[in-house]
Amino acid sequence: MKQRDFRGRFLFFTFFIFSFGCLLAQQISVNGVVTDANGGLMIGVNVLEKGTSNGTVTDFDGKYSLSVNQGSTIEYRYIGYETKEVIVSGQTEINVVLVEDIESLSQVVVVGYTTQNRKDITGAISSVNVSDLEKLPGGNVANLLQGQVAGVVSTPGSGAPGSAPVIRVRGLGTIGSNNPLFVIDGIPGDISSINPADIASINVLKDASAATIYGSRASNGVIIVTTKRGKVGDLKVSFNSYIGVRSIREKMGVLNTAQNNAVSNAAHANDDPPQSPLAYTSLTDVADTDWQDEMFQNGFEQKYDLAISGGTDKARYNMSLGYFDSEGAIIESDFTRYNFRVNTDFNLGERVRIGQTMSYARSERSLLGEDESGNRGNSGFSPILGILQSLPHNAVYDASTVDGFANPVVESGNIVGQTKLITDQSENDRVQGNVFLEVDLIEGLKFRTRLGVNVSNSYFITHTPTYRFGPQEVNDQADLSETRSRLTETVWNNILEYSKTFNEAHNLSLLAGLSYEKSLFRSTGGSNNNFPSNNLVALSAGIGDSNSFGSNVTSTLESVFGQLNYDYKGKYLVSASVRNDGSSRFGPDNQDALFASFSLGWRITEEDFFDSSFISDLKPRFSLGTLGNQNIGNFLFLPILSSNNNAINYPLGSGESQLVNVGTISRSLASRDIKWEESRTTNFGLDLGLLNNRIGVTFDYFKTETTGMLVGVPIPATTGIVFPPTRNGGTLENKGWELTLSYKNAESDFKYSVLANIGATENVVTKLGFADESFTDGFTIFDTHPTTRTEVWNEIGGFYLFNTDGIFQSQAEIDAHGIQPNAAPGDLRFVDTNGDGALNDDDKDYFGSGLPDFEYGMTFNASYKDFDFTLFLQGSQGNNIYNGTKVLLYRRMGAAKNFSSDFLNAWTPSNTNTTVPRVTAQDPNQNIRPSNYFLEDGSYLRIKNIQVGYTLDGEKLGITNARVYVSAENLATFTKYTGFDPGVSNYTTFARGVDRGLYPISRNIIFGLQLNF
């Protein structure tokens, strides 16, 4: 009995426990409606049972239904709204109201001398996603902007380490300088010295209403950079680093020794009459050097950043150290930079705030002899072409020579030896700093003063030792040139700002300010062309002709400006700006100019009559205004006199008593009447948010007319004038559109977002203001063979070329064509465009330009638990590239040099199905004349960056968190262009898209580590 009773009790207890557990785990069905604070139904809200994968989303009526365990917690999550949690305790209907996340929806954007909430902006202002920017490798912020913002184009002028990109905001607005203005922490400055890891935000002001507050320098857009500052909280330490390897994506096709012999012999045999082959082609004891393999390398790149931040409600700080070192993918090219920054803020009571920003950057760069000024104007001097044209017959090294480099057995040159022996370096020390004081005078009124100073000290050295690499590559006397310069920029801004809300409906903000800027540039340098030893690298040791040079230039800018922002209940938005600038770059009668703008916006979604659960934000925008451009040289309104030339000295007296007097000549004509260049811009925009801003759309259409363009008027060289006079003689129309799309989904373990942008611009010159009204540029062969032309009713830098129509297959075709008497079968056939029966420059025609039809970028971010993934695509469509590299590899076939591997498929009587013309030493048909034969489609799609990361559990490591990642930069490029890279531009406005043998962009494989303490 007792045993049976025990068993019964045990069974009863077990049944009780099981039943109790089932009761606790009992599931109930919960339903309800999710609305926002205004009662609007919310679609697509994630409703999740916390700690499980059990969940659903609200439907188009904001309703949901979900079975959950009794006692569990339900999470309601949506982008832009604060997450809400509700504990289930028997209720079957739970209605929830989600509150906007003010920090998310009221994103503060820096817009000139003040800030605005994103929702209240009426101008064309775009913000860079800094979190996406931080995932890109590199040391130059400007390079990282490529593909990040619609309407902003950042193309590498060169792939060399430390090279500056070519940045254009909304295309080309003038035939002069199109560089945008950079403002760093409230002070105009140089962005190239900033460590990308220090950046908190980047905002781009694109239209007149946004940029007028900067007046005279804002016509090409304004890029505002704000660096990181300390926040209230405990001490935070972060350390980020990566290492990478750079390499050239692919080599150019050139000939080896045997192929070069065959092609060279064929070229001489094809001449009429045939010529004897060059002697070098019969040599047997020669090398077979691949000069690209010798010059290209796997360059090592490394970057280390340490940051410390924290603070209290009284004082905040942010300090950082940075080191960046990048070896180029070509030997003897590298760039190193050291960064230090400290930003502090202090609250002196409730009404007074002070702070400072100070940064120091030192950069060291080894150059490859590239000219980045844009003034050299031809591909004949490109070091890249020196690599490609070097004969494979010559060896690289020879241990028996003094310098260890081989002397050529054929002709002249050893590109590796010359590159390694010649020193071409630059150093720069730059300090950027400012201090500010902000005082609340009365309620709503505050005064802010900011004093900033930028000091840049630069040093350049070029040392060429003695060497002999054949009869044409000789330097019998070592030479040295050194230059030192200092640029000091001082800026003092004083601002009054008043903000007040009247009757809880009228929001008014007024700003008035004064600004004074002064720029002082001073340089000094010297050179000597003979030294007793290669080891004596000091100007005082020179024994040859010495030279000294220098400059001292000062310019000032004084400005008065004001701004008004008004809105009624956040519905109707009005903004207006005005600025008067006085610049020393113009004559006394034309120094001042007034610029003004206004903009309007209407937030339709704030209207009582608007009721949509699908459209969460709808704001059309309009703006109109004028901007200025003072990007010209100093003192052009005065004639420039020169005495630094012994050739213009003259003697007075007779016999041995003659005195040599210093002569002076005029190098320019005064441009006394020049005044500001002005741009009038109209902008129509639309901001659209869907599904509670999960989907975002921004569209802008703009049109800009630039009048009074500052252009140089050509004059005959016989005048002796070096610099042509400048006149306000040009007019340009530039228009285009921009579209940005975004989508975010972050309501589950798998989170992802997509940000895409696309922009297009086109320009037409309507006036140039002098007789023939045209510019020619795009020279490809030692300042000859121009490829571009800029004239009235055409775009800037349009390709102006002969038109080809295939290859002559027979003498009968040549005779029938009738305008190319020197042609032979296998030569290019050129079109008689004007039909006058002759072939001359009048037959040239336009073939587009280097400006694309549109450019685009797309960033995809995703994460799943501790893994994250980023894919960044960037591309260009519709731009043409004149392949000057190909021209140089096709020309001078009668010389001892290397050629394109295309000639392995050159036309011959037995190989007629080809697009490559016959090889010929003399080229009587001028096959290499500027023509569309060398013009190629420069469109491309690039995998700019792809990255996979994993975040480790920081608690196990004793830190906040740690992340490791692997990344590939410029992983793949899809293009039809046959040159090194279609994404490289150059530094001249009139020759955009002319490939003059530019340093190619390299692929970079990176391994990184991020630590937070």
mmCIF file of N, CA and C in Angstrom, residues 808 811 814 819-829 918 924-925 927:
data_model
loop_
_atom_site.group_PDB
_atom_site.id
_atom_site.type_symbol
_atom_site.label_atom_id
_atom_site.label_comp_id
_atom_site.label_asym_id
_atom_site.label_seq_id
_atom_site.Cartn_x
_atom_site.Cartn_y
_atom_site.Cartn_z
ATOM 1 N N PHE A 808 41.903 51.038 -96.195
ATOM 2 C CA PHE A 808 41.958 50.770 -97.634
ATOM 3 C C PHE A 808 42.414 49.337 -97.867
ATOM 4 N N GLN A 811 44.490 49.500 -104.081
ATOM 5 C CA GLN A 811 44.824 50.766 -104.705
ATOM 6 C C GLN A 811 43.610 51.360 -105.405
ATOM 7 N N ILE A 814 41.744 53.462 -103.039
ATOM 8 C CA ILE A 814 42.449 54.718 -102.797
ATOM 9 C C ILE A 814 42.193 55.699 -103.935
ATOM 10 N N ILE A 819 41.340 61.606 -102.210
ATOM 11 C CA ILE A 819 41.846 62.728 -101.401
ATOM 12 C C ILE A 819 43.049 62.334 -100.542
ATOM 13 N N GLN A 820 43.544 61.096 -100.682
ATOM 14 C CA GLN A 820 44.703 60.655 -99.904
ATOM 15 C C GLN A 820 45.755 60.075 -100.856
ATOM 16 N N PRO A 821 46.484 60.955 -101.562
ATOM 17 C CA PRO A 821 47.414 60.495 -102.597
ATOM 18 C C PRO A 821 48.596 59.709 -102.025
ATOM 19 N N ASN A 822 48.917 59.879 -100.749
ATOM 20 C CA ASN A 822 50.070 59.197 -100.163
ATOM 21 C C ASN A 822 49.709 57.882 -99.483
ATOM 22 N N ALA A 823 48.450 57.495 -99.584
ATOM 23 C CA ALA A 823 48.000 56.274 -98.918
ATOM 24 C C ALA A 823 48.407 55.040 -99.714
ATOM 25 N N ALA A 824 48.455 53.918 -99.033
ATOM 26 C CA ALA A 824 48.703 52.614 -99.636
ATOM 27 C C ALA A 824 47.710 51.638 -99.023
ATOM 28 N N PRO A 825 47.460 50.508 -99.678
ATOM 29 C CA PRO A 825 46.574 49.514 -99.074
ATOM 30 C C PRO A 825 47.040 49.169 -97.655
ATOM 31 N N GLY A 826 46.104 49.180 -96.728
ATOM 32 C CA GLY A 826 46.417 48.946 -95.322
ATOM 33 C C GLY A 826 46.424 50.210 -94.492
ATOM 34 N N ASP A 827 46.361 51.392 -95.148
ATOM 35 C CA ASP A 827 46.322 52.660 -94.421
ATOM 36 C C ASP A 827 44.880 53.014 -94.040
ATOM 37 N N LEU A 828 44.754 53.915 -93.059
ATOM 38 C CA LEU A 828 43.439 54.368 -92.639
ATOM 39 C C LEU A 828 42.821 55.251 -93.712
ATOM 40 N N ARG A 829 41.503 55.134 -93.861
ATOM 41 C CA ARG A 829 40.758 55.974 -94.792
ATOM 42 C C ARG A 829 40.064 57.076 -93.998
ATOM 43 N N ARG A 918 48.429 49.000 -91.509
ATOM 44 C CA ARG A 918 49.725 48.417 -91.833
ATOM 45 C C ARG A 918 50.833 49.111 -91.051
ATOM 46 N N PRO A 924 53.564 57.800 -94.505
ATOM 47 C CA PRO A 924 53.245 58.885 -95.440
ATOM 48 C C PRO A 924 51.773 59.286 -95.407
ATOM 49 N N ASN A 925 50.897 58.417 -94.944
ATOM 50 C CA ASN A 925 49.468 58.718 -94.888
ATOM 51 C C ASN A 925 49.075 59.443 -93.605
ATOM 52 N N ASN A 927 48.818 58.189 -90.507
ATOM 53 C CA ASN A 927 47.804 57.394 -89.813
ATOM 54 C C ASN A 927 47.630 57.817 -88.352
#
